[in-house]
């Protein structure tokens, strides 16, 4: 079967209908952008991961067009680059998350936007469709990704300003911006970004497993709420950065260390607890191993060279072994207990205020109700 433009247009229409029906896409202008821009123009070879089975399926539009094209327009992330350990380092984000973020960004013609994480260039194309090339700057650490995106954007008629560099530093030469949108996950919002946004401008960024929408004030602070669950690949500040694999995390946590016992909170697996933990302790990597003898939590913090593993014993307590200067299990348990005692607040009740010196203050319901100052 030869795939035609008509096939792509029909699949785009079906995707838009789905995003509208599921509540991710409301505004006609963004509906039109998704209808007009072919996603396959930005991805020819890609991998789809099935979290339920762990299976990876590889597609190549250069070999077969029909089956991969249908996969392109499924509402899933398309993995487009893997490091040596098999960990994805670039992708085309789930369309529903793209749509949600574009609408949360509240961007309009005349606004200037900095995108952190060019990736395939598809999201930059959607921005250009609404704002025009001259209003969009996009930065990525990987020169090959930037050049590939530049070529593919040109092929569909767009020419935004693309820059090779460390997204954590922003792009000061084109500042100030009205909006910064980060299509990558970060542990903290860089203070440099606050300097590059006009007062009243918006920063939209993924922290942990949540999306934060922050408004920059005249005094240089940025404040706002977490609006949605979201998770992106982490920002790379070095092209040679590699993330620890699941095997690495388990092997590290299985070392000999200091043994202790602790409570095992009943709310440990609640999604808001996982979300809050990822916001407060963003460097801790967590793997849960399900076995015949029960579950094992493996927690590794590469930044502090700390690790822990915990198993539930017959009495309902945790048997913990840990090593390094701090015990990552303790941080998880303390947050779970706090969340339980606070009445199980959803992530959207939390907000964040960031000062020009980079201090992050987490609050609940209102900005003066401080929960904690986040560790750096």
Coordinates of N, CA and C in Angstrom, one line a residue, residues 24-231:
X24 N -8.3 17.5 25.9 CA -6.9 18.1 25.9 C -6.8 19.3 24.9
X25 N -7.7 19.4 24.0 CA -7.6 20.4 22.9 C -9.0 21.1 22.8
X26 N -9.0 22.4 23.0 CA -10.2 23.2 23.0 C -10.2 24.3 22.0
X27 N -9.1 24.9 21.8 CA -9.0 26.2 21.0 C -8.9 25.8 19.5
X28 N -9.8 26.4 18.7 CA -9.7 26.2 17.2 C -8.4 26.4 16.6
X29 N -7.6 27.4 17.1 CA -6.3 27.7 16.5 C -5.3 26.6 16.6
X30 N -5.4 25.9 17.8 CA -4.5 24.8 18.0 C -5.0 23.6 17.3
X31 N -6.3 23.4 17.2 CA -6.8 22.3 16.4 C -6.4 22.4 15.0
X32 N -6.4 23.6 14.4 CA -6.0 23.8 13.1 C -4.5 23.5 12.9
X33 N -3.7 23.9 13.9 CA -2.2 23.6 13.8 C -2.0 22.1 13.7
X34 N -2.7 21.4 14.6 CA -2.5 19.9 14.5 C -3.0 19.3 13.2
X35 N -4.0 19.9 12.7 CA -4.6 19.4 11.4 C -3.6 19.8 10.2
X36 N -2.9 20.9 10.3 CA -2.1 21.4 9.2 C -0.7 20.8 9.1
X37 N -0.2 20.5 10.3 CA 1.2 20.1 10.3 C 1.4 18.6 10.5
X38 N 2.0 17.9 9.5 CA 2.2 16.5 9.5 C 3.3 16.0 10.5
X39 N 2.9 15.3 11.5 CA 3.8 14.8 12.5 C 4.9 13.9 11.9
X40 N 4.5 13.2 10.8 CA 5.5 12.3 10.2 C 6.7 13.0 9.5
X41 N 6.5 14.3 9.3 CA 7.5 15.1 8.7 C 8.7 15.3 9.6
X42 N 8.5 15.0 10.9 CA 9.5 15.2 11.9 C 10.0 13.9 12.5
X43 N 9.4 12.8 12.1 CA 9.9 11.5 12.6 C 9.8 10.5 11.5
X44 N 10.9 9.9 11.2 CA 10.9 8.8 10.2 C 11.2 7.4 10.8
X45 N 12.1 7.4 11.7 CA 12.4 6.2 12.5 C 12.1 6.5 14.0
X46 N 11.4 5.6 14.6 CA 11.0 5.8 16.0 C 10.7 4.5 16.7
X47 N 10.6 4.6 18.0 CA 10.3 3.4 18.8 C 9.1 3.8 19.8
X48 N 8.2 2.9 19.9 CA 7.1 3.1 20.9 C 7.3 2.1 22.0
X49 N 7.2 2.6 23.2 CA 7.3 1.8 24.4 C 6.0 1.5 25.0
X50 N 5.7 0.3 25.3 CA 4.4 -0.1 26.0 C 4.7 -0.3 27.4
X51 N 4.3 0.6 28.3 CA 4.6 0.5 29.7 C 4.0 -0.7 30.4
X52 N 2.9 -1.2 29.8 CA 2.2 -2.4 30.4 C 3.0 -3.7 30.3
X53 N 3.7 -3.8 29.1 CA 4.4 -5.0 28.8 C 5.9 -4.8 28.9
X54 N 6.4 -3.6 28.8 CA 7.8 -3.3 28.7 C 8.3 -3.5 27.3
X55 N 7.5 -3.8 26.4 CA 7.9 -4.1 25.0 C 8.2 -2.8 24.2
X56 N 9.2 -2.8 23.4 CA 9.5 -1.7 22.5 C 9.3 -2.2 21.0
X57 N 8.5 -1.4 20.3 CA 8.2 -1.7 18.9 C 8.9 -0.6 18.0
X58 N 9.7 -1.0 17.1 CA 10.4 -0.1 16.2 C 9.7 0.1 14.9
X59 N 9.7 1.3 14.4 CA 9.1 1.6 13.1 C 10.0 2.4 12.3
X60 N 9.9 2.3 10.9 CA 10.7 3.0 10.0 C 9.8 3.4 8.8
X61 N 9.5 4.6 8.6 CA 8.7 5.1 7.5 C 9.4 5.0 6.2
X62 N 10.7 4.8 6.2 CA 11.5 4.7 5.0 C 11.3 3.3 4.4
X63 N 10.9 2.3 5.2 CA 10.8 0.9 4.8 C 9.3 0.6 4.6
X64 N 8.5 1.0 5.5 CA 7.0 0.7 5.4 C 6.3 1.9 5.9
X65 N 5.3 2.3 5.1 CA 4.7 3.6 5.4 C 3.3 3.4 6.1
X66 N 2.6 2.4 5.8 CA 1.2 2.3 6.3 C 1.2 2.1 7.8
X67 N 1.8 1.0 8.3 CA 1.8 0.7 9.8 C 2.4 1.8 10.6
X68 N 3.6 2.3 10.3 CA 4.2 3.4 11.1 C 3.4 4.7 11.1
X69 N 2.8 5.0 9.9 CA 2.0 6.2 9.9 C 0.8 6.2 10.9
X70 N 0.2 5.0 11.0 CA -0.9 4.9 12.0 C -0.3 5.1 13.4
X71 N 0.9 4.5 13.6 CA 1.6 4.7 14.9 C 1.9 6.2 15.2
X72 N 2.3 6.9 14.2 CA 2.7 8.3 14.3 C 1.5 9.1 14.9
X73 N 0.3 8.7 14.5 CA -0.9 9.5 14.9 C -1.6 8.8 16.1
X74 N -1.0 7.9 16.8 CA -1.5 7.4 18.0 C -1.1 8.4 19.1
X75 N -1.8 8.5 20.2 CA -1.5 9.5 21.2 C -0.5 8.9 22.2
X76 N 0.7 8.8 21.6 CA 1.8 8.2 22.4 C 3.1 9.0 22.1
X77 N 4.1 8.9 23.0 CA 5.4 9.5 22.7 C 6.1 8.6 21.7
X78 N 6.8 9.2 20.8 CA 7.6 8.5 19.8 C 9.1 8.7 20.2
X79 N 9.8 7.6 20.6 CA 11.2 7.7 21.0 C 12.0 7.8 19.8
X80 N 12.8 8.9 19.6 CA 13.6 9.1 18.4 C 15.1 9.0 18.6
X81 N 15.6 8.9 19.8 CA 17.0 8.8 20.0 C 17.3 8.1 21.3
X82 N 18.2 7.2 21.3 CA 18.5 6.4 22.5 C 20.0 6.5 22.8
X83 N 20.4 6.5 24.1 CA 21.8 6.6 24.4 C 22.4 5.1 24.4
X84 N 23.6 5.0 24.8 CA 24.3 3.7 24.7 C 23.7 2.7 25.6
X85 N 23.0 3.1 26.7 CA 22.4 2.2 27.6 C 21.0 1.9 27.2
X86 N 20.5 2.4 26.1 CA 19.1 2.2 25.7 C 18.1 3.1 26.3
X87 N 18.6 4.1 27.0 CA 17.6 5.1 27.5 C 17.3 6.2 26.5
X88 N 16.1 6.5 26.4 CA 15.7 7.5 25.4 C 16.2 8.9 25.8
X89 N 16.8 9.6 24.8 CA 17.3 11.0 25.1 C 16.6 12.0 24.2
X90 N 15.7 11.6 23.3 CA 14.9 12.5 22.6 C 13.6 11.8 22.1
X91 N 12.5 12.6 22.0 CA 11.3 12.0 21.6 C 10.4 13.1 21.0
X92 N 9.3 12.6 20.3 CA 8.2 13.5 20.0 C 7.1 13.2 21.0
X93 N 6.9 14.2 21.8 CA 6.0 14.1 23.0 C 4.6 13.6 22.7
X94 N 4.0 13.0 23.6 CA 2.6 12.6 23.4 C 1.7 13.8 23.0
X95 N 1.0 13.7 21.9 CA 0.2 14.8 21.4 C -0.7 15.5 22.4
X96 N -1.3 14.6 23.3 CA -2.2 15.2 24.3 C -1.5 16.2 25.2
X97 N -0.2 15.8 25.6 CA 0.5 16.7 26.5 C 1.0 17.9 25.7
X98 N 1.3 17.8 24.4 CA 1.7 19.0 23.6 C 0.5 19.9 23.6
X99 N -0.7 19.4 23.3 CA -1.9 20.2 23.2 C -2.2 20.9 24.5
X100 N -2.1 20.2 25.6 CA -2.4 20.7 26.9 C -1.5 21.9 27.2
X101 N -0.2 21.7 26.9 CA 0.8 22.7 27.2 C 0.7 23.9 26.4
X102 N 0.4 23.7 25.1 CA 0.2 24.9 24.2 C -1.0 25.8 24.7
X103 N -2.0 25.1 25.1 CA -3.2 25.9 25.6 C -2.9 26.5 27.0
X104 N -2.1 25.8 27.9 CA -1.8 26.4 29.2 C -0.8 27.6 29.0
X105 N 0.0 27.6 27.9 CA 0.9 28.6 27.7 C 0.3 30.0 27.4
X106 N -1.0 29.9 26.9 CA -1.8 31.2 26.7 C -0.9 32.2 25.8
X107 N -0.4 31.7 24.7 CA 0.4 32.5 23.9 C -0.4 33.0 22.7
X108 N -0.1 34.3 22.3 CA -0.8 34.9 21.2 C 0.1 35.6 20.3
X109 N -0.4 35.9 19.0 CA 0.5 36.6 18.1 C 1.0 37.9 18.7
X110 N 2.3 38.2 18.5 CA 3.0 39.3 19.1 C 3.8 38.9 20.2
X111 N 3.5 37.7 20.8 CA 4.4 37.2 21.9 C 5.6 36.5 21.3
X112 N 6.7 36.6 22.1 CA 8.0 36.0 21.7 C 8.2 34.8 22.7
X113 N 8.5 33.7 22.1 CA 8.6 32.4 22.9 C 10.0 31.8 22.8
X114 N 10.5 31.3 23.9 CA 11.7 30.5 23.9 C 11.2 29.1 24.3
X115 N 11.6 28.1 23.4 CA 11.3 26.7 23.7 C 12.6 26.0 24.2
X116 N 12.6 25.4 25.3 CA 13.7 24.7 25.8 C 13.6 23.2 25.4
X117 N 14.4 22.7 24.5 CA 14.3 21.3 24.1 C 13.7 21.2 22.7
X118 N 14.5 21.5 21.7 CA 14.0 21.4 20.3 C 13.5 20.1 19.9
X119 N 14.3 19.0 20.2 CA 13.9 17.7 19.9 C 13.7 17.5 18.4
X120 N 12.6 17.0 18.0 CA 12.3 16.7 16.6 C 12.0 18.0 15.8
X121 N 11.5 19.0 16.5 CA 11.1 20.3 15.9 C 9.6 20.4 15.7
X122 N 8.8 19.3 16.0 CA 7.4 19.3 15.8 C 6.7 20.4 16.6
X123 N 7.0 20.4 17.9 CA 6.4 21.4 18.7 C 6.7 22.9 18.3
X124 N 8.0 23.1 17.8 CA 8.3 24.4 17.3 C 7.5 24.7 16.1
X125 N 7.2 23.7 15.3 CA 6.3 24.0 14.1 C 4.9 24.4 14.5
X126 N 4.4 23.8 15.6 CA 3.1 24.2 16.1 C 3.1 25.6 16.6
X127 N 4.2 26.0 17.2 CA 4.3 27.4 17.7 C 4.4 28.3 16.5
X128 N 5.2 28.0 15.5 CA 5.4 28.8 14.4 C 4.0 29.0 13.6
X129 N 3.2 28.0 13.6 CA 1.9 28.0 12.9 C 1.1 29.1 13.5
X130 N 1.2 29.3 14.8 CA 0.3 30.4 15.4 C 1.0 31.7 15.5
X131 N 2.4 31.7 15.7 CA 3.1 33.0 16.0 C 3.9 33.5 14.9
X132 N 4.3 32.7 13.9 CA 5.2 33.1 12.9 C 6.6 32.8 13.3
X133 N 7.5 32.5 12.3 CA 8.9 32.1 12.6 C 9.6 33.1 13.5
X134 N 9.4 34.4 13.2 CA 10.2 35.4 13.9 C 10.0 35.5 15.4
X135 N 8.9 34.9 15.9 CA 8.6 35.0 17.3 C 9.0 33.7 18.1
X136 N 9.6 32.8 17.4 CA 10.0 31.5 18.1 C 11.5 31.3 18.1
X137 N 12.0 31.0 19.3 CA 13.4 30.6 19.4 C 13.4 29.3 20.1
X138 N 14.2 28.3 19.7 CA 14.2 27.0 20.3 C 15.7 26.6 20.5
X139 N 16.0 26.0 21.6 CA 17.4 25.6 22.0 C 17.4 24.1 22.4
X140 N 18.5 23.5 22.0 CA 18.8 22.1 22.3 C 20.3 21.9 22.5
X141 N 20.7 21.0 23.4 CA 22.1 20.7 23.6 C 22.7 19.9 22.5
X142 N 21.9 19.2 21.7 CA 22.4 18.2 20.7 C 22.5 18.9 19.3
X143 N 23.7 19.1 18.8 CA 23.8 19.8 17.5 C 23.1 19.0 16.4
X144 N 23.2 17.7 16.4 CA 22.6 16.8 15.4 C 21.1 17.0 15.4
X145 N 20.5 17.0 16.6 CA 19.0 17.2 16.6 C 18.6 18.6 16.1
X146 N 19.4 19.6 16.4 CA 19.1 20.9 16.0 C 19.1 21.0 14.5
X147 N 20.2 20.5 13.9 CA 20.3 20.5 12.4 C 19.2 19.7 11.7
X148 N 18.9 18.6 12.3 CA 17.8 17.7 11.7 C 16.5 18.5 11.8
X149 N 16.2 19.1 13.0 CA 15.0 19.8 13.1 C 14.9 21.0 12.2
X150 N 16.1 21.7 11.9 CA 16.1 22.8 11.0 C 15.7 22.4 9.6
X151 N 16.3 21.3 9.2 CA 15.9 20.8 7.9 C 14.5 20.4 7.7
X152 N 14.0 19.7 8.7 CA 12.6 19.2 8.7 C 11.6 20.4 8.8
X153 N 11.9 21.4 9.6 CA 11.1 22.6 9.7 C 11.0 23.3 8.4
X154 N 12.2 23.4 7.7 CA 12.2 24.1 6.4 C 11.4 23.3 5.4
X155 N 11.4 22.0 5.5 CA 10.6 21.2 4.5 C 9.1 21.4 4.6
X156 N 8.6 21.8 5.8 CA 7.2 22.1 5.9 C 6.9 23.6 6.0
X157 N 8.0 24.4 5.6 CA 7.7 25.8 5.5 C 8.0 26.7 6.6
X158 N 8.7 26.3 7.6 CA 9.0 27.1 8.8 C 10.5 27.3 9.1
X159 N 10.8 28.4 9.6 CA 12.2 28.8 9.9 C 12.4 29.5 11.2
X160 N 12.1 28.9 12.3 CA 12.3 29.6 13.6 C 13.8 29.7 13.9
X161 N 14.2 30.5 14.9 CA 15.6 30.6 15.3 C 15.9 29.4 16.1
X162 N 16.8 28.6 15.7 CA 17.3 27.4 16.4 C 18.7 27.6 16.9
X163 N 18.9 27.2 18.1 CA 20.2 27.4 18.8 C 20.7 26.2 19.4
X164 N 22.0 25.9 19.3 CA 22.7 24.8 20.0 C 23.2 25.4 21.3
X165 N 22.8 24.8 22.4 CA 23.3 25.3 23.7 C 22.6 24.6 24.9
X166 N 23.0 25.0 26.1 CA 22.5 24.4 27.3 C 21.2 25.1 27.6
X167 N 20.1 24.4 27.6 CA 18.8 25.0 27.8 C 18.7 25.6 29.2
X168 N 19.5 25.1 30.2 CA 19.4 25.6 31.6 C 19.8 27.0 31.6
X169 N 20.6 27.5 30.6 CA 21.1 28.9 30.6 C 20.1 29.8 29.8
X170 N 19.1 29.2 29.2 CA 18.2 30.0 28.4 C 18.9 30.4 27.1
X171 N 18.4 31.5 26.5 CA 19.1 32.1 25.4 C 19.0 33.6 25.5
X172 N 19.9 34.2 26.3 CA 19.8 35.6 26.6 C 19.9 36.6 25.4
X173 N 20.6 36.1 24.3 CA 20.8 37.1 23.2 C 19.4 37.5 22.6
X174 N 18.4 36.7 22.7 CA 17.1 37.1 22.1 C 16.1 37.5 23.2
X175 N 16.5 37.6 24.4 CA 15.6 38.0 25.5 C 15.3 39.5 25.4
X176 N 14.2 39.9 26.1 CA 13.3 39.2 26.9 C 12.2 38.5 26.1
X177 N 11.7 37.4 26.7 CA 10.6 36.6 26.1 C 9.3 36.9 26.9
X178 N 8.2 36.6 26.2 CA 6.9 36.7 26.8 C 6.5 35.3 27.4
X179 N 7.1 34.3 26.8 CA 6.8 32.9 27.3 C 8.1 32.1 27.2
X180 N 8.3 31.2 28.2 CA 9.3 30.1 28.1 C 8.5 28.8 28.3
X181 N 8.7 27.9 27.3 CA 8.0 26.5 27.5 C 9.1 25.5 27.4
X182 N 9.2 24.6 28.4 CA 10.2 23.6 28.5 C 9.6 22.3 28.1
X183 N 10.1 21.7 27.1 CA 9.6 20.3 26.7 C 10.6 19.3 27.2
X184 N 11.0 19.5 28.4 CA 12.0 18.5 29.0 C 11.7 18.7 30.5
X185 N 12.2 17.7 31.3 CA 12.0 17.8 32.7 C 13.2 18.4 33.4
X186 N 13.0 19.2 34.5 CA 14.1 19.8 35.2 C 13.9 19.5 36.7
X187 N 15.0 19.5 37.4 CA 14.9 19.4 38.9 C 14.5 20.7 39.5
X188 N 15.0 21.8 39.0 CA 14.6 23.1 39.5 C 14.5 24.1 38.3
X189 N 13.8 25.2 38.5 CA 13.7 26.2 37.4 C 15.0 27.1 37.5
X190 N 15.8 27.2 36.5 CA 17.0 28.0 36.5 C 16.7 29.4 36.8
X191 N 17.4 30.1 37.6 CA 17.2 31.5 37.9 C 17.5 32.4 36.7
X192 N 18.3 31.9 35.8 CA 18.6 32.6 34.5 C 17.3 32.8 33.7
X193 N 16.4 31.8 33.8 CA 15.1 32.0 33.0 C 14.3 33.1 33.5
X194 N 14.3 33.4 34.8 CA 13.5 34.5 35.3 C 14.0 35.8 34.8
X195 N 15.3 35.9 34.6 CA 15.9 37.1 34.1 C 15.5 37.4 32.6
X196 N 15.1 36.3 31.9 CA 14.9 36.4 30.5 C 13.4 36.5 30.1
X197 N 12.5 36.6 31.1 CA 11.1 36.8 30.8 C 10.6 38.1 31.3
X198 N 9.8 38.7 30.5 CA 9.2 40.0 30.8 C 8.3 39.9 32.1
X199 N 8.1 41.0 32.8 CA 7.1 41.0 33.9 C 5.7 40.7 33.3
X200 N 5.0 39.7 33.9 CA 3.8 39.3 33.4 C 3.9 38.1 32.5
X201 N 5.1 37.8 32.1 CA 5.3 36.6 31.2 C 5.2 35.3 32.0
X202 N 5.1 34.2 31.2 CA 4.8 32.9 31.8 C 5.9 31.9 31.5
X203 N 6.3 31.1 32.5 CA 7.2 30.0 32.3 C 6.4 28.7 32.6
X204 N 6.4 27.8 31.6 CA 5.7 26.5 31.7 C 6.7 25.4 31.7
X205 N 6.8 24.7 32.8 CA 7.9 23.7 33.0 C 7.5 22.5 33.7
X206 N 8.1 21.4 33.4 CA 7.8 20.1 34.0 C 8.8 19.9 35.2
X207 N 8.3 19.9 36.4 CA 9.2 19.5 37.6 C 8.6 18.2 38.2
X208 N 9.5 17.3 38.3 CA 9.1 16.0 38.8 C 8.1 15.4 37.9
X209 N 6.9 15.0 38.4 CA 5.8 14.5 37.6 C 4.7 15.5 37.4
X210 N 5.0 16.8 37.5 CA 3.9 17.8 37.4 C 4.3 18.9 36.5
X211 N 3.3 19.6 36.0 CA 3.5 20.8 35.2 C 3.3 22.0 36.0
X212 N 4.3 22.9 36.0 CA 4.1 24.2 36.8 C 4.0 25.3 35.8
X213 N 3.0 26.2 36.1 CA 2.7 27.4 35.3 C 3.0 28.6 36.2
X214 N 4.1 29.3 35.9 CA 4.6 30.4 36.7 C 4.6 31.7 36.0
X215 N 4.1 32.7 36.7 CA 4.1 34.1 36.2 C 5.2 34.9 36.8
X216 N 5.9 35.6 36.0 CA 7.0 36.4 36.5 C 6.5 37.8 36.9
X217 N 6.9 38.3 38.0 CA 6.5 39.5 38.6 C 7.5 40.6 38.3
X218 N 7.1 41.9 38.6 CA 8.0 43.0 38.4 C 9.3 42.9 39.3
X219 N 9.2 42.2 40.4 CA 10.4 42.1 41.3 C 11.3 41.0 40.9
X220 N 11.0 40.3 39.8 CA 11.8 39.2 39.4 C 11.5 37.8 39.9
X221 N 10.5 37.7 40.8 CA 10.1 36.4 41.3 C 9.2 35.8 40.3
X222 N 9.0 34.5 40.4 CA 8.0 33.8 39.6 C 7.2 32.9 40.5
X223 N 5.9 32.9 40.3 CA 5.0 32.1 41.2 C 3.8 31.6 40.4
X224 N 3.4 30.4 40.8 CA 2.2 29.8 40.2 C 1.9 28.4 40.7
X225 N 0.9 27.8 40.2 CA 0.5 26.5 40.6 C 1.0 25.4 39.7
X226 N 0.9 24.2 40.3 CA 1.1 23.0 39.4 C -0.3 22.7 38.8
X227 N -0.4 22.5 37.5 CA -1.7 22.5 36.8 C -2.1 21.1 36.4
X228 N -1.1 20.2 36.2 CA -1.4 18.9 35.6 C -0.3 17.9 35.9
X229 N -0.6 16.6 35.8 CA 0.5 15.6 35.8 C 1.2 15.7 34.5
X230 N 2.5 15.5 34.5 CA 3.3 15.5 33.3 C 4.7 15.0 33.6
X231 N 5.3 14.4 32.6 CA 6.6 13.8 32.8 C 7.3 13.8 31.4

